CSV table of C-alpha atoms in Angstrom, one decimal:
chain,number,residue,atom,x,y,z
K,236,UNK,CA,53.5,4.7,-27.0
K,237,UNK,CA,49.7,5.2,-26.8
K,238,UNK,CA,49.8,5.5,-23.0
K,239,UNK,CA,47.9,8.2,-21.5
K,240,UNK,CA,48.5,11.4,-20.1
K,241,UNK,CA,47.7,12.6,-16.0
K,242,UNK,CA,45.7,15.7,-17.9
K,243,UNK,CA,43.5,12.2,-19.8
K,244,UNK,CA,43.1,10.4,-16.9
K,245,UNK,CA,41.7,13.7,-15.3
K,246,UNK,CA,38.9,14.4,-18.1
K,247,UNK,CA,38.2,10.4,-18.3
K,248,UNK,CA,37.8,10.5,-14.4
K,249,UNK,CA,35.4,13.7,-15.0
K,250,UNK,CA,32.9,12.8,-17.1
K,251,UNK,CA,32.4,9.7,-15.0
K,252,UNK,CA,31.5,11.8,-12.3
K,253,UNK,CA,29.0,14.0,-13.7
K,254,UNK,CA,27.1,11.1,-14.9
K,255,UNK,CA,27.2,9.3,-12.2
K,256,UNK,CA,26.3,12.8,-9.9
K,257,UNK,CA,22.8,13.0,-12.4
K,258,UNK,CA,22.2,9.4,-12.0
K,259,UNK,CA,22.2,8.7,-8.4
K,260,UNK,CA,21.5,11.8,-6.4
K,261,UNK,CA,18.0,10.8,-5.8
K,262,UNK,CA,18.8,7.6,-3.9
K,263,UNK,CA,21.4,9.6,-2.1
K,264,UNK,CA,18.2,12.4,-1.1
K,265,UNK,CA,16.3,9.6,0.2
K,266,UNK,CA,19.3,7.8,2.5
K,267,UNK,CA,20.1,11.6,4.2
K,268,UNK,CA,16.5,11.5,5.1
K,269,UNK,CA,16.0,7.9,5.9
K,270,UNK,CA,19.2,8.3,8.1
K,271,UNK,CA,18.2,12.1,9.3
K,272,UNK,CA,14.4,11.4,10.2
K,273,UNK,CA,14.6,10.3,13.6
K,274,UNK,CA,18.1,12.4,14.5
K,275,UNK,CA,17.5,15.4,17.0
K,276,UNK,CA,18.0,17.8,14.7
K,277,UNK,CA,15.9,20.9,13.7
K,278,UNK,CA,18.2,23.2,11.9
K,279,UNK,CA,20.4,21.7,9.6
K,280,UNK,CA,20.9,18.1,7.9
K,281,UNK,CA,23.8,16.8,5.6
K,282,UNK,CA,23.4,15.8,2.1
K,283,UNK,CA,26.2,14.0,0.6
K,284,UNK,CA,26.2,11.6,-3.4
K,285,UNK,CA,29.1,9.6,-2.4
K,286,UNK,CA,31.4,12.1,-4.0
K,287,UNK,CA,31.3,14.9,-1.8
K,288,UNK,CA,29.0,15.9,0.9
K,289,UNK,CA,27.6,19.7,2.2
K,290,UNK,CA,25.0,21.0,5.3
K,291,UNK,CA,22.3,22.9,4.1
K,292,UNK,CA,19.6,24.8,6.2
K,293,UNK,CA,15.9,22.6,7.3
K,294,UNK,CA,14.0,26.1,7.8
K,295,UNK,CA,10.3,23.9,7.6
K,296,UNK,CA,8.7,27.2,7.3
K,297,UNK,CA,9.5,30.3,4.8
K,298,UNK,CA,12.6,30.6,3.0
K,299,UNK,CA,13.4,29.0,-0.2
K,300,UNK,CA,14.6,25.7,1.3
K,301,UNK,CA,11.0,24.8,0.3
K,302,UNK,CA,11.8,21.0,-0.8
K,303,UNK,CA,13.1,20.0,2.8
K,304,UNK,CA,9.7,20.9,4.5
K,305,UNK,CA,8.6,17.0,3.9
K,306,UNK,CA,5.7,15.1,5.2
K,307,UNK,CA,5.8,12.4,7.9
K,308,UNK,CA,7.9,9.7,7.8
K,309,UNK,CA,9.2,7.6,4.9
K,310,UNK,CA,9.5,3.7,5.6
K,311,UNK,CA,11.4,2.9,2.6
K,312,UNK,CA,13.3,3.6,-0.2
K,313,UNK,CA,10.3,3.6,-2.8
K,314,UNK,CA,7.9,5.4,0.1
K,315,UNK,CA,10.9,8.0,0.2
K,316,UNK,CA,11.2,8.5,-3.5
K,317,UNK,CA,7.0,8.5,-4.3
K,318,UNK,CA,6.4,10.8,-1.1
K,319,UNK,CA,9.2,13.4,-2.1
K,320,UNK,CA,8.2,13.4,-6.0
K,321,UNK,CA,4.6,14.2,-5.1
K,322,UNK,CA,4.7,16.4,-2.1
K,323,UNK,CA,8.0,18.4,-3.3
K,324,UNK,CA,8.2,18.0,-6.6
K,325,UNK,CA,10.2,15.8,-9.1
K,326,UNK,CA,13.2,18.4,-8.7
K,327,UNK,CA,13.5,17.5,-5.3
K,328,UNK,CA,15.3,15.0,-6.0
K,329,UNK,CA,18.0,16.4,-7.6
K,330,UNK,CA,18.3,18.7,-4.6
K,331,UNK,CA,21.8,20.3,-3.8
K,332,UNK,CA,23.1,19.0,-7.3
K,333,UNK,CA,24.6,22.4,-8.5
K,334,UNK,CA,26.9,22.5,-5.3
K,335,UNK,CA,28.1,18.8,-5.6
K,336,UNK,CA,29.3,19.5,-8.7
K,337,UNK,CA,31.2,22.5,-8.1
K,338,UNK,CA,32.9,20.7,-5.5
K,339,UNK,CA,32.4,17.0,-6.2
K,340,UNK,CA,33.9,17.1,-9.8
K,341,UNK,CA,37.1,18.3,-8.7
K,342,UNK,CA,37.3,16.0,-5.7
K,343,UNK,CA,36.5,13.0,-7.6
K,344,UNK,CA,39.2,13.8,-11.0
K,345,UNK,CA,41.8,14.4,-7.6
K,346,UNK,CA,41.0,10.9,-5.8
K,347,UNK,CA,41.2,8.6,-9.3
K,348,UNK,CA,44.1,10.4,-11.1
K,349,UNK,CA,45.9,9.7,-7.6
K,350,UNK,CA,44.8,6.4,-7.5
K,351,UNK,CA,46.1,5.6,-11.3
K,352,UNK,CA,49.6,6.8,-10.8
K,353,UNK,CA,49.9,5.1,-7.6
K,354,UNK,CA,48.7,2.3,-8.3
K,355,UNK,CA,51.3,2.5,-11.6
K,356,UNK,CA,54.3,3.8,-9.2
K,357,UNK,CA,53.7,0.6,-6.9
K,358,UNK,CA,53.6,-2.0,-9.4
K,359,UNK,CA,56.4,-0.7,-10.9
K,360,UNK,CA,58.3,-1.1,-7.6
K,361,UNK,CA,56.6,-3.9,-6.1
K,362,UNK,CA,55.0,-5.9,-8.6
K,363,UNK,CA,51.2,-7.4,-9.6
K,364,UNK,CA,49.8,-8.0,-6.0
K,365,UNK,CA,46.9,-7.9,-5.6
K,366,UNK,CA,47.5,-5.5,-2.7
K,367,UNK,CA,48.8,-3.5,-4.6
K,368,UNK,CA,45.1,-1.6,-5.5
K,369,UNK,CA,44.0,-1.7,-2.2
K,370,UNK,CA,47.1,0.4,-0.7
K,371,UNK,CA,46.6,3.1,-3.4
K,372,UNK,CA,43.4,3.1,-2.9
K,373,UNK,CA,43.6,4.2,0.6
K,374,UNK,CA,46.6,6.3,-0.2
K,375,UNK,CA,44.8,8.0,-2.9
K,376,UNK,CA,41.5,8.1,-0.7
K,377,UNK,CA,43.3,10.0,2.7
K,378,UNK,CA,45.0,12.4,0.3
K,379,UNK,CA,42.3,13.4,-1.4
K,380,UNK,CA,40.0,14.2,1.9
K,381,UNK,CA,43.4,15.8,3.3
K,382,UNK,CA,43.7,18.7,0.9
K,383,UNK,CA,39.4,19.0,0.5
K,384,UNK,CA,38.8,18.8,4.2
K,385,UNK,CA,39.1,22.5,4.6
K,386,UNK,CA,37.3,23.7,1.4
K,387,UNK,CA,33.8,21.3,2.2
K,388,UNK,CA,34.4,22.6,6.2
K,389,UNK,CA,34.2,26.3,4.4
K,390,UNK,CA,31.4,25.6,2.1
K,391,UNK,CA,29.5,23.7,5.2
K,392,UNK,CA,29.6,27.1,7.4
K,393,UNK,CA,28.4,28.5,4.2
K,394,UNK,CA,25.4,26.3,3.9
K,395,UNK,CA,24.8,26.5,7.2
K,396,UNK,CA,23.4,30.0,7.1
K,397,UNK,CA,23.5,32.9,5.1
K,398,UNK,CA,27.3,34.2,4.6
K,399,UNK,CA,28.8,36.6,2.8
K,400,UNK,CA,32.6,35.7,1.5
K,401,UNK,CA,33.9,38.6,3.8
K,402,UNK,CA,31.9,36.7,6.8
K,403,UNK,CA,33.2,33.4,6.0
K,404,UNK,CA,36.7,34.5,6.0
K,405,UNK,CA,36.1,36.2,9.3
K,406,UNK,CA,34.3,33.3,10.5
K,407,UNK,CA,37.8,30.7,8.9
K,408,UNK,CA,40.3,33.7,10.8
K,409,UNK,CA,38.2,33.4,14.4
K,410,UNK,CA,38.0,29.7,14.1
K,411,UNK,CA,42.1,29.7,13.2
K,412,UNK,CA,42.7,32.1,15.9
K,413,UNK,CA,40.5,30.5,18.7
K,414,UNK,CA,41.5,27.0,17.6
K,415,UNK,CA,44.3,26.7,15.6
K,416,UNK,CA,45.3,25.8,11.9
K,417,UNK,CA,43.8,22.3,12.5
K,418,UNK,CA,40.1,23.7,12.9
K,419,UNK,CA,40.4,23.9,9.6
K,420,UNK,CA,39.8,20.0,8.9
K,421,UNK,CA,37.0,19.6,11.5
K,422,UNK,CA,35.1,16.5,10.3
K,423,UNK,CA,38.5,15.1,8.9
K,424,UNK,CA,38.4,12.1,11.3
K,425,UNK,CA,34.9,11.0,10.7
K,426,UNK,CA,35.6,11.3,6.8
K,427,UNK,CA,38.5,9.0,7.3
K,428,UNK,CA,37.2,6.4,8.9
K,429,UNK,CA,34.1,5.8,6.8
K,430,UNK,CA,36.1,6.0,3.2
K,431,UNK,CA,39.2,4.9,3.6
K,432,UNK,CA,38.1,1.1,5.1
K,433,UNK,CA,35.7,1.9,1.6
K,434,UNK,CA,38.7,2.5,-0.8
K,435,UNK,CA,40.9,0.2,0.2
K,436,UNK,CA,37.8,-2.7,0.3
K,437,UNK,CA,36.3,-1.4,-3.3
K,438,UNK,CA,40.2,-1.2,-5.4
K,439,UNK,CA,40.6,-4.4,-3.7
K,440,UNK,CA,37.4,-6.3,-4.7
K,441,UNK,CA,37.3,-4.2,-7.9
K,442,UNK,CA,40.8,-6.0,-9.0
K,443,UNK,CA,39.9,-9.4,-8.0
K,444,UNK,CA,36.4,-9.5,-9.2
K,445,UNK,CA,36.9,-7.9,-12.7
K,446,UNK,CA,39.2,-10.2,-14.4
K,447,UNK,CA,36.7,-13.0,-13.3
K,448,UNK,CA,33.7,-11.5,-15.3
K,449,UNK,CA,33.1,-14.0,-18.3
K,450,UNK,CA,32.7,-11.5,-20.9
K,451,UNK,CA,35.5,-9.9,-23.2
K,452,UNK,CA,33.8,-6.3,-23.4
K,453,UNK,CA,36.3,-4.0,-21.1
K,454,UNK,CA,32.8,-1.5,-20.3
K,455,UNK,CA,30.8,-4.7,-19.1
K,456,UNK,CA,33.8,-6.4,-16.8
K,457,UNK,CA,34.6,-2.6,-15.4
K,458,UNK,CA,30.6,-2.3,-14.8
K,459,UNK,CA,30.0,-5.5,-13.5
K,460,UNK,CA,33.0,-5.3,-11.1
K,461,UNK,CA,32.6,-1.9,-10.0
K,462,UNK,CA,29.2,-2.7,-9.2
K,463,UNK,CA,29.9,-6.2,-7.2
K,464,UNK,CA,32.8,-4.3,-5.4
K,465,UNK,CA,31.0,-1.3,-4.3
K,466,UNK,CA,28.2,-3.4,-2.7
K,467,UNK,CA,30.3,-5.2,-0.8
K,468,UNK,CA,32.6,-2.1,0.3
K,469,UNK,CA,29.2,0.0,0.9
K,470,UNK,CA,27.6,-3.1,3.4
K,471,UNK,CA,30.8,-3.3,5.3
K,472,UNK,CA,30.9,0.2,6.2
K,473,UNK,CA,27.8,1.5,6.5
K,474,UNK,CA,27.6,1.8,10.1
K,475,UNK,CA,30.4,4.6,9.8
K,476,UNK,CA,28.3,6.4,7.1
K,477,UNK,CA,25.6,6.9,9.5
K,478,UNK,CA,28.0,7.8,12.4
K,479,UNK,CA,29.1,10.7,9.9
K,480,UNK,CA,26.2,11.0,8.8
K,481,UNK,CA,24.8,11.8,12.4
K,482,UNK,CA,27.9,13.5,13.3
K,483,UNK,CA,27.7,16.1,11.0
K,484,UNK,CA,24.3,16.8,11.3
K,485,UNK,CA,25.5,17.2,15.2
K,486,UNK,CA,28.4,19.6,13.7
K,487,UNK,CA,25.9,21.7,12.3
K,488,UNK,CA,23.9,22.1,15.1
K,489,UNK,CA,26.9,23.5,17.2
K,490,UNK,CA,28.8,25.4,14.5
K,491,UNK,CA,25.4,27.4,14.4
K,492,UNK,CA,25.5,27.4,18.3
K,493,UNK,CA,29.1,28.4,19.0
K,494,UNK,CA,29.6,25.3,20.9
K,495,UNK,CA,33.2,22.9,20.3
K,496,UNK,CA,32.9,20.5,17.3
K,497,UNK,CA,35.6,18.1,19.3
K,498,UNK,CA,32.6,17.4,21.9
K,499,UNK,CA,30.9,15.4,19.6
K,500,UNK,CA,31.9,11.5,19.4
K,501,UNK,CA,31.7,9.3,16.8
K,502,UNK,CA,31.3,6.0,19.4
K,503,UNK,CA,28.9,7.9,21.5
K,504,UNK,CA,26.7,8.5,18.2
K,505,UNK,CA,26.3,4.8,17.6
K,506,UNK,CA,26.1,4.1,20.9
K,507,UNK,CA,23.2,6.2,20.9
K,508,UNK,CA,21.6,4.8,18.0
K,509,UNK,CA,21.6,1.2,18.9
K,510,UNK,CA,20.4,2.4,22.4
K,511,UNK,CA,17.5,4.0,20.7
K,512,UNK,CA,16.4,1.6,17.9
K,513,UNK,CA,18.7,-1.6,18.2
K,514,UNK,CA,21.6,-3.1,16.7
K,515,UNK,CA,19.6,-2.8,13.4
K,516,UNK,CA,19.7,1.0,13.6
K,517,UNK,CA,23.5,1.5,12.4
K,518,UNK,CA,22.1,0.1,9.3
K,519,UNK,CA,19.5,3.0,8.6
K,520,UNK,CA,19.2,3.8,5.7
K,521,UNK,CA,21.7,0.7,4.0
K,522,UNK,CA,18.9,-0.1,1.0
K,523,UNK,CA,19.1,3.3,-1.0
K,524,UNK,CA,22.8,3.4,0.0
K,525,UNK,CA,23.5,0.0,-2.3
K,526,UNK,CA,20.7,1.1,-4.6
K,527,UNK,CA,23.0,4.5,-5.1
K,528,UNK,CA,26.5,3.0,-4.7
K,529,UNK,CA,26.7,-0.1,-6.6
K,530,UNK,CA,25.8,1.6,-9.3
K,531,UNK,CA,27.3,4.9,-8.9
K,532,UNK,CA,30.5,2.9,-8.4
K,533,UNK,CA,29.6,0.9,-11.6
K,534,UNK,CA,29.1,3.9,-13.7
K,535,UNK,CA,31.9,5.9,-12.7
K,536,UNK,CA,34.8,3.0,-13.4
K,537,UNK,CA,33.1,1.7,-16.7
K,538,UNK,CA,32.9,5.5,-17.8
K,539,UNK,CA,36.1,5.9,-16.6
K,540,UNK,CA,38.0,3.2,-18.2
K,541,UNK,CA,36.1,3.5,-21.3
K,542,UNK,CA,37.4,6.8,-21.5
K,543,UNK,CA,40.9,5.7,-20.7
K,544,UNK,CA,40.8,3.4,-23.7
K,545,UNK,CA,39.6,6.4,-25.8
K,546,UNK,CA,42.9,8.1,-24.8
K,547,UNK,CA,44.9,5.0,-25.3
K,548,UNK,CA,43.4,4.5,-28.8
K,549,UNK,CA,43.6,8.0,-29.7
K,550,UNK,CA,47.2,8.5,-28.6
K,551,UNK,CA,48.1,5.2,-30.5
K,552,UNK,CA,46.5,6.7,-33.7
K,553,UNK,CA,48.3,9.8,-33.5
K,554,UNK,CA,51.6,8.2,-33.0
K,555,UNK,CA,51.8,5.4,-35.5
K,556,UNK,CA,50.6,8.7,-38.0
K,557,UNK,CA,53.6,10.5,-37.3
């Protein structure tokens, strides 16, 4: 009695991520450029929240993509966010929200109503380990990129340039044709090996740390430990964010060219960046990332619990009235 429904968990898990999506896209803005600034790359760059990422056009001349045309270089997080505010305008900073939504939303409800049921299928087999969290995490987090691969690898080509849908499906049938089925999760591999070591390091920390939070209010222990877990996750993995980060922009570059996507390597891209700036480089951009994540991560589990409990209350109240 009183527990809650997949279609609860799903709204719950929603309006977490539209808060957090508000919240954080301008620390995500400045890591893309951070990251992008010194990458050979003239065309195109990726933009990503943490909940779903997309390639838009860098036309640094006419065209309506005004807000990417930026000046110089930023050294910092703050230099990022005070350059971009005055030079583009405060809305800059909120660039490429509309899309996220339409795609992150969905993505996001998919990845933590998966996570909840199996994480409620294995302890009901196996038990309270502590593992338990981190193997649904990852379970959750490789089926969720699975079935969205091919939609954000759409909306990328998209992005990219200016498509009609008929091109875009003629564009989808060539690739299919030419390449096979499996085109169709290009950038798959990448994704992968960024957020599942993520998942599986934030559901684990996120178990650990939140019963050890001395407070007895559910939305500060879900805050607290969604934020201490997502730092640590978003430290440890940062050198594959840039490698996709990179890599995509690379993807982009030779999606518009007509050249093989499967050329470009992930180890050859962070080769190439500790070659060219040092060991240190593989770390670009790692300040706005925490700034963005540890609370994004924060927001979205305390929102989404709290909105479990709401569920759980509500379906109490309406049983015991019965």
């Amino acid at each position: 009695m009183g527990e809650i429904t997949p279609s609860q968990q799903m709204l719950a898990s929603c309006s977490g991520a539209v808060i957090t999506s508000l919240l954080v896209t301008p620390l995500d803005v400045v890591k893309i450029r951070l990251q992008s600034q010194t990458a050979p790359v003239n065309k195109c760059f990726l933009y990503c929240n943490g909940l779903m990422d997309h390639l838009c056009v860098c036309l640094n001349g006419n065209g309506k993509d005004k807000w990417y045309r930026r000046p110089g270089q930023f050294t910092g997080t703050l230099d990022g966010l005070i350059k971009i505010a005055r030079h583009e305008g405060v809305t800059s900073l909120w660039s490429g929200l509309s899309p996220t939504l339409v795609m992150a939303v969905p993505a996001t409800v998919l990845y933590f109503t998966s996570y909840d049921q199996m994480k409620g299928k294995l302890q009901n087999k196996y038990g309270n380990s502590s593992l338990i969290p981190a193997v649904a995490g990852g379970i959750a987090r490789v089926g969720t990129t699975t079935i969205i691969s091919p939609m954000e690898l759409i909306r990328t080509k998209m992005q990219s340039r200016p498509l009609s849908y008929a091109e875009v499906t003629e564009v989808v049938r060539n690739s299919i044709k030419t390449s096979g089925i499996r085109s169709l999760w290009t950038g798959w591999a990448p994704m992968i090996m960024r957020d599942l070591p993520f998942s599986v390091l934030y559901w684990y920390g996120y178990e650990v740390i939140k019963p050890t939070i001395p407070t007895d209010s559910l939305f500060l222990k879900s805050f607290f430990g969604g934020f201490s877990a997502g730092t640590i996750a978003t430290v440890l993995t940062h050198p594959m964010d840039l490698a996709k980060t990179r890599r995509q922009i690379l993807l982009g570059e030779k999606v518009l060219d007509r050249v093989a996507a499967s050329e470009i390597s992930t180890v050859s891209i962070l080769r190439d960046v500790i070659d060219r700036t040092g060991f240190r480089g593989v770390f670009a951009g790692l300040l706005p990332r925490i700034a963005k994540i540890g609370p994004a991560c924060a927001i979205m589990i305390s929102s989404y619990e709290f909105g479990k409990r709401f569920f759980r209350e509500y379906n109490e109240t309406l049983s015991s009235s019965i």
